[in-house]
């Protein structure tokens, strides 16, 4: 699935938050959107997935205008994990993941055997299969984050949009989630667009990076080309050095000492 | 795979057990309610003489007075609970109830206005009440909408609309003291003096509404995950919200047109249902419907028997028991989700 967005303008009420945004997402790639808090990353994500109407510009999915998609048709191509989400606390893990099958079902049907299989697969892939009988309130923040990712996976989308999928996760689960994303991307060719705050992880897993600053695209390209000392200063006002270590594919970011 | 089907059956089993128990309670309540009252016959006597051939006073009382009232209470309880359950999903707030956020008041306003302007429109009164309830819903949304539903603003604007409409109905009362009883009936929901005629009117509307409410289960569930998630799962969020609100308003309005405003049913019943079977509307809605019938019938029976020689309107019984009970549950469970 390819996504082509041109001249997007998005806002809330009277304020324009994102303007003149061109984004091109290639088939089967991992694209990461980075930028400071409030720069408009989530807003762009919402506009690309039709959760929010854009004021100007156009979005095409595989050359088809985003507005022309049926709701369920779109939900079968595009899965979204919003930055903030909530479910009734007594919903069971497997039931929540089961909601990922909604775009494939008519309003009166329950899960078919096929649906059950996919739900099991999604739970196993994200490592929440063992807690499938637990309710959401019994999961830790990190566990519930993985349950939500499983829900998106159960949608079997061609491309999934993850808004800060690693929030709440400890470092081992962060890395594990990144590995999971990479694995899903490599093995099933699923396209990924995500918002990350950890730039080292972005450097390592992304095929492309888009930098957003104050609602405008600052730069876009291969990770090493985009994440530079100059960008770090101009976008984040942070001094750092980009260090290449022997035997590693991606460089590291060495921030200037805090004190 | 096998264990999963077994587990799934467990969930269904739990709901079935709860439903069966509630239905048994309902049957017992019906029998008790048919037996108790100012005429003072024993249950055995009542049962014997009701099924006797020929006419006798007991039969007249039971079949013409008590039975329609019992059935009305059952229908109204079921409808109000279902209405409340749907509203709570649409408004993403477990405190939503047609009685407290002005939906019923909208229905009452429209119904009492029509009744004063064109007396004798009782048959199509539910339709006018529905128009009033729908308008109230629309007002609540337009006041609370800010790029999406905000659960707190919904309740606040609902309460505001409720008091404005309440004031209007009070004004109508003052201005039309001669036809007061008709208007007053809307203020304090009551089943006093209702007969088969009201039952027949209500049955048509309520059964349509209750059937429609079963069409809402999936979208009601999805809306519980939040607008963005629901949308990204392919749910037409705005269309679902309008449909669910309409069904809910329709159910509430039908009951108001016949029995006036009865609060707290739509609030307390879904709450208890959630405690019994969880938030999944597949189980929660049917349980709410039967539980609502139980509770309203109980409240009406208490209301008409607790003080000998006097009938306390069921709306007042519900308010007196429902309010504190709800506060108690709120403290105990803190069962708020979403924001
Ligand atoms: N619902 C809303 N209503 C009004 N303004 C909003 C809304 N959501 C976001 N904004 C504003 O839009 C701007 C961009 O918000 P956005 O959520 O896209 O930022 P972000 O880049 O995702 O930030 P973060 O890293 O903190 O998640 C912010 O200035 C924010 O105040
Ligand atoms: Mg964000």
XYZ file of C-alpha atoms and ligand atoms in Angstrom, chain A residues 41-43 83 163-164 195 197, ligand 2:
9
model
C 2.829 14.380 14.553
C -0.369 12.854 15.861
C -2.372 15.334 13.820
C -1.837 7.874 21.143
C 1.287 6.636 17.610
C 4.039 6.245 20.193
C 5.610 8.229 15.872
C 10.386 9.863 20.606
Mg 1.158 12.879 19.632
